[in-house]
Amino acid sequence: MEKEQLRERLASAASMPKDVVMKAAVVTAVGNFEVCIENYRGITEYTECLVRVQTKGGQIRLSGKCLRVEYYTNDEMKVTGRIESIEFADGRNKE
């Protein structure tokens, strides 16, 4: 059994949130003007049209207009602007 599957089952059995056990990213969108991302590793690209964020499981890509990182800490960040799309890439090779 893969480590990730074991953690997921453990989280389910212990009634613990998956983001805590698996260190998964938590993405919260408020309309199309604000996104908060928790449990991220770093910002890999930042322009007014694109914000790419690295997470344990891959990348999160926010596209839009007038994008701005309002704040970021070691645990959480907030992006504002006109958000047109949120994309997730798992980062694993698909062979």
Tab-separated table of N, CA, C and O in Angstrom:
chain	number	residue	atom	x	y	z
A	1	MET	N	0.847	-1.182	0.000
A	1	MET	CA	0.000	0.000	0.000
A	1	MET	C	0.892	1.245	0.000
A	1	MET	O	1.858	1.325	0.738
A	2	GLU	N	0.544	2.185	-0.807
A	2	GLU	CA	1.297	3.419	-0.931
A	2	GLU	C	1.156	4.262	0.337
A	2	GLU	O	0.135	4.241	1.007
A	3	LYS	N	2.210	5.010	0.662
A	3	LYS	CA	2.223	5.837	1.866
A	3	LYS	C	1.048	6.805	1.907
A	3	LYS	O	0.414	6.997	2.943
A	4	GLU	N	0.754	7.415	0.763
A	4	GLU	CA	-0.335	8.391	0.683
A	4	GLU	C	-1.680	7.745	0.971
A	4	GLU	O	-2.518	8.312	1.665
A	5	GLN	N	-1.898	6.530	0.453
A	5	GLN	CA	-3.153	5.816	0.705
A	5	GLN	C	-3.278	5.458	2.176
A	5	GLN	O	-4.361	5.536	2.752
A	6	LEU	N	-2.176	5.072	2.790
A	6	LEU	CA	-2.177	4.740	4.211
A	6	LEU	C	-2.536	5.957	5.052
A	6	LEU	O	-3.350	5.879	5.972
A	7	ARG	N	-1.962	7.105	4.721
A	7	ARG	CA	-2.278	8.336	5.442
A	7	ARG	C	-3.745	8.707	5.287
A	7	ARG	O	-4.396	9.158	6.225
A	8	GLU	N	-4.275	8.511	4.072
A	8	GLU	CA	-5.679	8.834	3.823
A	8	GLU	C	-6.596	7.947	4.657
A	8	GLU	O	-7.557	8.420	5.249
A	9	ARG	N	-6.285	6.661	4.726
A	9	ARG	CA	-7.089	5.745	5.535
A	9	ARG	C	-6.978	6.072	7.024
A	9	ARG	O	-7.953	6.001	7.756
A	10	LEU	N	-5.789	6.441	7.455
A	10	LEU	CA	-5.576	6.822	8.846
A	10	LEU	C	-6.402	8.054	9.194
A	10	LEU	O	-7.052	8.102	10.236
A	11	ALA	N	-6.388	9.033	8.314
A	11	ALA	CA	-7.164	10.256	8.539
A	11	ALA	C	-8.647	9.934	8.633
A	11	ALA	O	-9.358	10.463	9.493
A	12	SER	N	-9.114	9.065	7.767
A	12	SER	CA	-10.523	8.691	7.759
A	12	SER	C	-10.885	7.928	9.030
A	12	SER	O	-11.898	8.214	9.668
A	13	ALA	N	-10.057	6.965	9.424
A	13	ALA	CA	-10.332	6.147	10.611
A	13	ALA	C	-10.283	6.978	11.886
A	13	ALA	O	-11.065	6.764	12.808
A	14	ALA	N	-9.368	7.929	11.949
A	14	ALA	CA	-9.210	8.741	13.154
A	14	ALA	C	-10.102	9.975	13.137
A	14	ALA	O	-10.046	10.784	14.052
A	15	SER	N	-10.900	10.117	12.099
A	15	SER	CA	-11.768	11.292	11.935
A	15	SER	C	-10.974	12.596	12.003
A	15	SER	O	-11.405	13.573	12.594
A	16	MET	N	-9.804	12.570	11.412
A	16	MET	CA	-8.956	13.761	11.360
A	16	MET	C	-9.052	14.368	9.971
A	16	MET	O	-9.211	13.646	8.986
A	17	PRO	N	-8.926	15.688	9.869
A	17	PRO	CA	-8.967	16.326	8.547
A	17	PRO	C	-7.802	15.856	7.683
A	17	PRO	O	-6.672	15.732	8.158
A	18	LYS	N	-8.076	15.600	6.409
A	18	LYS	CA	-7.040	15.125	5.488
A	18	LYS	C	-5.925	16.142	5.307
A	18	LYS	O	-4.777	15.772	5.134
A	19	ASP	N	-6.251	17.430	5.349
A	19	ASP	CA	-5.203	18.424	5.162
A	19	ASP	C	-4.174	18.363	6.280
A	19	ASP	O	-2.994	18.619	6.052
A	20	VAL	N	-4.572	17.968	7.477
A	20	VAL	CA	-3.641	17.871	8.602
A	20	VAL	C	-2.751	16.646	8.446
A	20	VAL	O	-1.530	16.727	8.544
A	21	VAL	N	-3.353	15.486	8.191
A	21	VAL	CA	-2.602	14.234	8.115
A	21	VAL	C	-1.752	14.167	6.859
A	21	VAL	O	-0.588	13.767	6.898
A	22	MET	N	-2.297	14.579	5.724
A	22	MET	CA	-1.600	14.435	4.449
A	22	MET	C	-0.868	15.701	4.028
A	22	MET	O	-0.239	15.728	2.988
A	23	LYS	N	-0.979	16.757	4.806
A	23	LYS	CA	-0.370	18.042	4.473
A	23	LYS	C	-0.823	18.523	3.093
A	23	LYS	O	-0.051	19.073	2.312
A	24	ALA	N	-2.093	18.275	2.800
A	24	ALA	CA	-2.660	18.663	1.513
A	24	ALA	C	-2.958	20.158	1.508
A	24	ALA	O	-3.253	20.751	2.544
A	25	ALA	N	-2.877	20.764	0.345
A	25	ALA	CA	-3.196	22.176	0.203
A	25	ALA	C	-4.698	22.379	0.394
A	25	ALA	O	-5.507	21.546	-0.015
A	26	VAL	N	-5.045	23.489	1.013
A	26	VAL	CA	-6.442	23.872	1.188
A	26	VAL	C	-6.631	25.165	0.402
A	26	VAL	O	-5.934	26.151	0.645
A	27	VAL	N	-7.552	25.135	-0.563
A	27	VAL	CA	-7.807	26.292	-1.420
A	27	VAL	C	-9.232	26.772	-1.152
A	27	VAL	O	-10.180	26.014	-1.297
A	28	THR	N	-9.345	28.035	-0.748
A	28	THR	CA	-10.641	28.622	-0.456
A	28	THR	C	-10.844	29.820	-1.374
A	28	THR	O	-10.047	30.755	-1.356
A	29	ALA	N	-11.894	29.765	-2.187
A	29	ALA	CA	-12.198	30.869	-3.101
A	29	ALA	C	-13.414	31.623	-2.582
A	29	ALA	O	-14.402	31.025	-2.159
A	30	VAL	N	-13.318	32.947	-2.622
A	30	VAL	CA	-14.439	33.812	-2.279
A	30	VAL	C	-14.820	34.536	-3.568
A	30	VAL	O	-14.110	35.432	-4.018
A	31	GLY	N	-15.904	34.079	-4.178
A	31	GLY	CA	-16.290	34.630	-5.472
A	31	GLY	C	-15.170	34.441	-6.473
A	31	GLY	O	-14.443	33.453	-6.441
A	32	ASN	N	-15.023	35.412	-7.363
A	32	ASN	CA	-13.927	35.355	-8.335
A	32	ASN	C	-12.909	36.459	-8.050
A	32	ASN	O	-12.164	36.869	-8.925
A	33	PHE	N	-12.852	36.901	-6.789
A	33	PHE	CA	-11.962	38.014	-6.463
A	33	PHE	C	-10.977	37.725	-5.331
A	33	PHE	O	-10.138	38.559	-5.030
A	34	GLU	N	-11.040	36.547	-4.715
A	34	GLU	CA	-10.127	36.250	-3.618
A	34	GLU	C	-9.908	34.754	-3.475
A	34	GLU	O	-10.868	33.987	-3.519
A	35	VAL	N	-8.652	34.335	-3.310
A	35	VAL	CA	-8.314	32.933	-3.071
A	35	VAL	C	-7.300	32.870	-1.944
A	35	VAL	O	-6.293	33.590	-1.969
A	36	CYS	N	-7.570	32.005	-0.969
A	36	CYS	CA	-6.616	31.741	0.102
A	36	CYS	C	-6.097	30.323	-0.090
A	36	CYS	O	-6.866	29.404	-0.365
A	37	ILE	N	-4.796	30.154	0.029
A	37	ILE	CA	-4.161	28.845	-0.111
A	37	ILE	C	-3.379	28.565	1.162
A	37	ILE	O	-2.538	29.360	1.574
A	38	GLU	N	-3.674	27.418	1.774
A	38	GLU	CA	-2.960	26.979	2.967
A	38	GLU	C	-2.114	25.758	2.618
A	38	GLU	O	-2.423	25.032	1.686
A	39	ASN	N	-1.080	25.521	3.387
A	39	ASN	CA	-0.186	24.361	3.222
A	39	ASN	C	0.517	24.360	1.870
A	39	ASN	O	0.570	23.359	1.185
A	40	TYR	N	1.066	25.480	1.483
A	40	TYR	CA	1.809	25.551	0.229
A	40	TYR	C	3.305	25.555	0.531
A	40	TYR	O	3.729	25.781	1.656
A	41	ARG	N	4.100	25.283	-0.488
A	41	ARG	CA	5.556	25.258	-0.317
A	41	ARG	C	6.226	26.544	-0.781
A	41	ARG	O	7.215	26.963	-0.214
A	42	GLY	N	5.724	27.152	-1.841
A	42	GLY	CA	6.333	28.374	-2.336
A	42	GLY	C	5.635	28.907	-3.567
A	42	GLY	O	4.831	28.224	-4.196
A	43	ILE	N	5.959	30.145	-3.894
A	43	ILE	CA	5.430	30.789	-5.088
A	43	ILE	C	6.470	30.599	-6.192
A	43	ILE	O	7.616	30.999	-6.037
A	44	THR	N	6.084	29.981	-7.300
A	44	THR	CA	7.037	29.716	-8.378
A	44	THR	C	6.955	30.735	-9.511
A	44	THR	O	7.906	30.888	-10.264
A	45	GLU	N	5.820	31.418	-9.627
A	45	GLU	CA	5.690	32.464	-10.638
A	45	GLU	C	4.642	33.458	-10.156
A	45	GLU	O	3.624	33.074	-9.591
A	46	TYR	N	4.923	34.739	-10.392
A	46	TYR	CA	4.011	35.770	-9.906
A	46	TYR	C	4.022	36.949	-10.866
A	46	TYR	O	4.997	37.671	-10.956
A	47	THR	N	2.922	37.104	-11.616
A	47	THR	CA	2.716	38.274	-12.464
A	47	THR	C	1.299	38.764	-12.199
A	47	THR	O	0.548	38.134	-11.450
A	48	GLU	N	0.912	39.861	-12.829
A	48	GLU	CA	-0.450	40.350	-12.598
A	48	GLU	C	-1.504	39.502	-13.315
A	48	GLU	O	-2.695	39.662	-13.067
A	49	CYS	N	-1.062	38.568	-14.165
A	49	CYS	CA	-1.992	37.685	-14.877
A	49	CYS	C	-1.905	36.222	-14.428
A	49	CYS	O	-2.781	35.424	-14.763
A	50	LEU	N	-0.848	35.869	-13.694
A	50	LEU	CA	-0.626	34.467	-13.335
A	50	LEU	C	0.099	34.358	-12.000
A	50	LEU	O	1.101	35.046	-11.773
A	51	VAL	N	-0.418	33.478	-11.132
A	51	VAL	CA	0.279	33.132	-9.889
A	51	VAL	C	0.343	31.618	-9.844
A	51	VAL	O	-0.690	30.942	-9.891
A	52	ARG	N	1.568	31.079	-9.811
A	52	ARG	CA	1.769	29.634	-9.693
A	52	ARG	C	2.336	29.346	-8.315
A	52	ARG	O	3.315	29.961	-7.895
A	53	VAL	N	1.724	28.378	-7.634
A	53	VAL	CA	2.102	28.042	-6.272
A	53	VAL	C	2.442	26.560	-6.207
A	53	VAL	O	1.670	25.722	-6.690
A	54	GLN	N	3.580	26.229	-5.621
A	54	GLN	CA	3.993	24.837	-5.457
A	54	GLN	C	3.414	24.295	-4.158
A	54	GLN	O	3.472	24.958	-3.125
A	55	THR	N	2.836	23.100	-4.229
A	55	THR	CA	2.326	22.416	-3.039
A	55	THR	C	2.975	21.040	-2.974
A	55	THR	O	3.696	20.638	-3.887
A	56	LYS	N	2.706	20.314	-1.921
A	56	LYS	CA	3.262	18.972	-1.792
A	56	LYS	C	2.809	18.069	-2.942
A	56	LYS	O	3.566	17.280	-3.456
A	57	GLY	N	1.558	18.241	-3.367
A	57	GLY	CA	0.998	17.374	-4.395
A	57	GLY	C	1.164	17.857	-5.817
A	57	GLY	O	0.775	17.180	-6.752
A	58	GLY	N	1.724	19.030	-6.032
A	58	GLY	CA	1.881	19.556	-7.382
A	58	GLY	C	1.815	21.069	-7.390
A	58	GLY	O	2.329	21.712	-6.485
A	59	GLN	N	1.165	21.618	-8.403
A	59	GLN	CA	1.073	23.070	-8.522
A	59	GLN	C	-0.377	23.521	-8.612
A	59	GLN	O	-1.232	22.807	-9.112
A	60	ILE	N	-0.601	24.725	-8.113
A	60	ILE	CA	-1.877	25.405	-8.267
A	60	ILE	C	-1.585	26.639	-9.106
A	60	ILE	O	-0.649	27.378	-8.823
A	61	ARG	N	-2.386	26.832	-10.149
A	61	ARG	CA	-2.179	27.944	-11.077
A	61	ARG	C	-3.429	28.828	-11.076
A	61	ARG	O	-4.516	28.371	-11.424
A	62	LEU	N	-3.250	30.075	-10.664
A	62	LEU	CA	-4.336	31.051	-10.674
A	62	LEU	C	-4.119	31.988	-11.845
A	62	LEU	O	-3.057	32.602	-11.956
A	63	SER	N	-5.104	32.110	-12.723
A	63	SER	CA	-5.022	33.006	-13.870
A	63	SER	C	-6.096	34.064	-13.745
A	63	SER	O	-7.187	33.796	-13.236
A	64	GLY	N	-5.788	35.263	-14.227
A	64	GLY	CA	-6.776	36.323	-14.181
A	64	GLY	C	-6.183	37.665	-14.537
A	64	GLY	O	-5.225	37.753	-15.304
A	65	LYS	N	-6.747	38.714	-13.956
A	65	LYS	CA	-6.303	40.082	-14.227
A	65	LYS	C	-6.085	40.802	-12.904
A	65	LYS	O	-6.797	40.555	-11.928
A	66	CYS	N	-5.091	41.666	-12.893
A	66	CYS	CA	-4.777	42.478	-11.700
A	66	CYS	C	-4.561	41.614	-10.465
A	66	CYS	O	-4.976	41.974	-9.362
A	67	LEU	N	-3.923	40.442	-10.645
A	67	LEU	CA	-3.685	39.556	-9.511
A	67	LEU	C	-2.616	40.145	-8.604
A	67	LEU	O	-1.626	40.715	-9.067
A	68	ARG	N	-2.847	39.984	-7.323
A	68	ARG	CA	-1.923	40.540	-6.331
A	68	ARG	C	-1.882	39.622	-5.119
A	68	ARG	O	-2.928	39.192	-4.625
A	69	VAL	N	-0.681	39.309	-4.651
A	69	VAL	CA	-0.544	38.551	-3.414
A	69	VAL	C	-0.685	39.553	-2.276
A	69	VAL	O	0.196	40.387	-2.066
A	70	GLU	N	-1.808	39.489	-1.586
A	70	GLU	CA	-2.086	40.427	-0.494
A	70	GLU	C	-1.146	40.183	0.680
A	70	GLU	O	-0.645	41.114	1.283
A	71	TYR	N	-0.964	38.910	1.024
A	71	TYR	CA	-0.024	38.551	2.086
A	71	TYR	C	0.353	37.090	1.933
A	71	TYR	O	-0.331	36.320	1.268
A	72	TYR	N	1.455	36.723	2.530
A	72	TYR	CA	1.833	35.322	2.612
A	72	TYR	C	2.647	35.102	3.881
A	72	TYR	O	3.387	35.968	4.320
A	73	THR	N	2.426	33.947	4.484
A	73	THR	CA	3.184	33.519	5.656
A	73	THR	C	3.735	32.138	5.327
A	73	THR	O	3.570	31.653	4.199
A	74	ASN	N	4.331	31.489	6.287
A	74	ASN	CA	4.831	30.125	6.057
A	74	ASN	C	3.694	29.139	5.809
A	74	ASN	O	3.905	28.097	5.201
A	75	ASP	N	2.494	29.467	6.288
A	75	ASP	CA	1.377	28.530	6.210
A	75	ASP	C	0.282	28.905	5.219
A	75	ASP	O	-0.449	28.052	4.746
A	76	GLU	N	0.149	30.186	4.916
A	76	GLU	CA	-1.029	30.629	4.181
A	76	GLU	C	-0.706	31.843	3.313
A	76	GLU	O	0.181	32.624	3.630
A	77	MET	N	-1.455	31.976	2.224
A	77	MET	CA	-1.331	33.157	1.372
A	77	MET	C	-2.706	33.552	0.845
A	77	MET	O	-3.619	32.732	0.787
A	78	LYS	N	-2.825	34.829	0.470
A	78	LYS	CA	-4.083	35.338	-0.074
A	78	LYS	C	-3.793	36.086	-1.367
A	78	LYS	O	-2.933	36.959	-1.399
A	79	VAL	N	-4.508	35.699	-2.430
A	79	VAL	CA	-4.376	36.328	-3.736
A	79	VAL	C	-5.701	37.012	-4.055
A	79	VAL	O	-6.768	36.405	-3.905
A	80	THR	N	-5.624	38.268	-4.493
A	80	THR	CA	-6.828	38.999	-4.864
A	80	THR	C	-6.696	39.470	-6.315
A	80	THR	O	-5.618	39.436	-6.896
A	81	GLY	N	-7.795	39.925	-6.871
A	81	GLY	CA	-7.849	40.387	-8.251
A	81	GLY	C	-9.054	39.758	-8.928
A	81	GLY	O	-9.954	39.243	-8.267
A	82	ARG	N	-9.053	39.789	-10.244
A	82	ARG	CA	-10.139	39.146	-11.003
A	82	ARG	C	-9.652	37.755	-11.399
A	82	ARG	O	-8.911	37.597	-12.381
A	83	ILE	N	-10.058	36.755	-10.649
A	83	ILE	CA	-9.589	35.383	-10.859
A	83	ILE	C	-10.491	34.719	-11.889
A	83	ILE	O	-11.703	34.615	-11.705
A	84	GLU	N	-9.884	34.298	-12.987
A	84	GLU	CA	-10.634	33.692	-14.083
A	84	GLU	C	-10.561	32.177	-14.073
A	84	GLU	O	-11.467	31.513	-14.566
A	85	SER	N	-9.467	31.611	-13.529
A	85	SER	CA	-9.383	30.152	-13.461
A	85	SER	C	-8.425	29.717	-12.355
A	85	SER	O	-7.491	30.434	-12.004
A	86	ILE	N	-8.725	28.540	-11.825
A	86	ILE	CA	-7.864	27.872	-10.852
A	86	ILE	C	-7.601	26.490	-11.421
A	86	ILE	O	-8.544	25.747	-11.701
A	87	GLU	N	-6.331	26.152	-11.610
A	87	GLU	CA	-5.956	24.851	-12.178
A	87	GLU	C	-5.051	24.119	-11.210
A	87	GLU	O	-4.235	24.726	-10.523
A	88	PHE	N	-5.196	22.785	-11.188
A	88	PHE	CA	-4.377	21.929	-10.340
A	88	PHE	C	-3.598	20.961	-11.220
A	88	PHE	O	-4.182	20.300	-12.077
A	89	ALA	N	-2.294	20.877	-10.983
A	89	ALA	CA	-1.448	19.885	-11.678
A	89	ALA	C	-0.808	19.045	-10.596
A	89	ALA	O	-0.207	19.574	-9.658
A	90	ASP	N	-0.935	17.729	-10.690
A	90	ASP	CA	-0.483	16.871	-9.591
A	90	ASP	C	1.031	16.716	-9.498
A	90	ASP	O	1.542	16.265	-8.495
A	91	GLY	N	1.773	17.061	-10.526
A	91	GLY	CA	3.231	17.020	-10.431
A	91	GLY	C	3.842	15.652	-10.625
A	91	GLY	O	5.045	15.495	-10.624
A	92	ARG	N	3.045	14.613	-10.789
A	92	ARG	CA	3.585	13.277	-11.011
A	92	ARG	C	3.719	13.021	-12.501
A	92	ARG	O	2.918	13.495	-13.300
A	93	ASN	N	4.727	12.265	-12.881
A	93	ASN	CA	4.909	11.907	-14.295
A	93	ASN	C	3.818	10.933	-14.708
A	93	ASN	O	3.551	9.960	-14.017
A	94	LYS	N	3.207	11.186	-15.843
A	94	LYS	CA	2.156	10.298	-16.358
A	94	LYS	C	2.738	9.483	-17.487
A	94	LYS	O	2.789	9.916	-18.615
A	95	GLU	N	3.190	8.298	-17.138
A	95	GLU	CA	3.807	7.416	-18.147
A	95	GLU	C	2.988	6.178	-18.322
A	95	GLU	O	2.286	5.743	-17.513
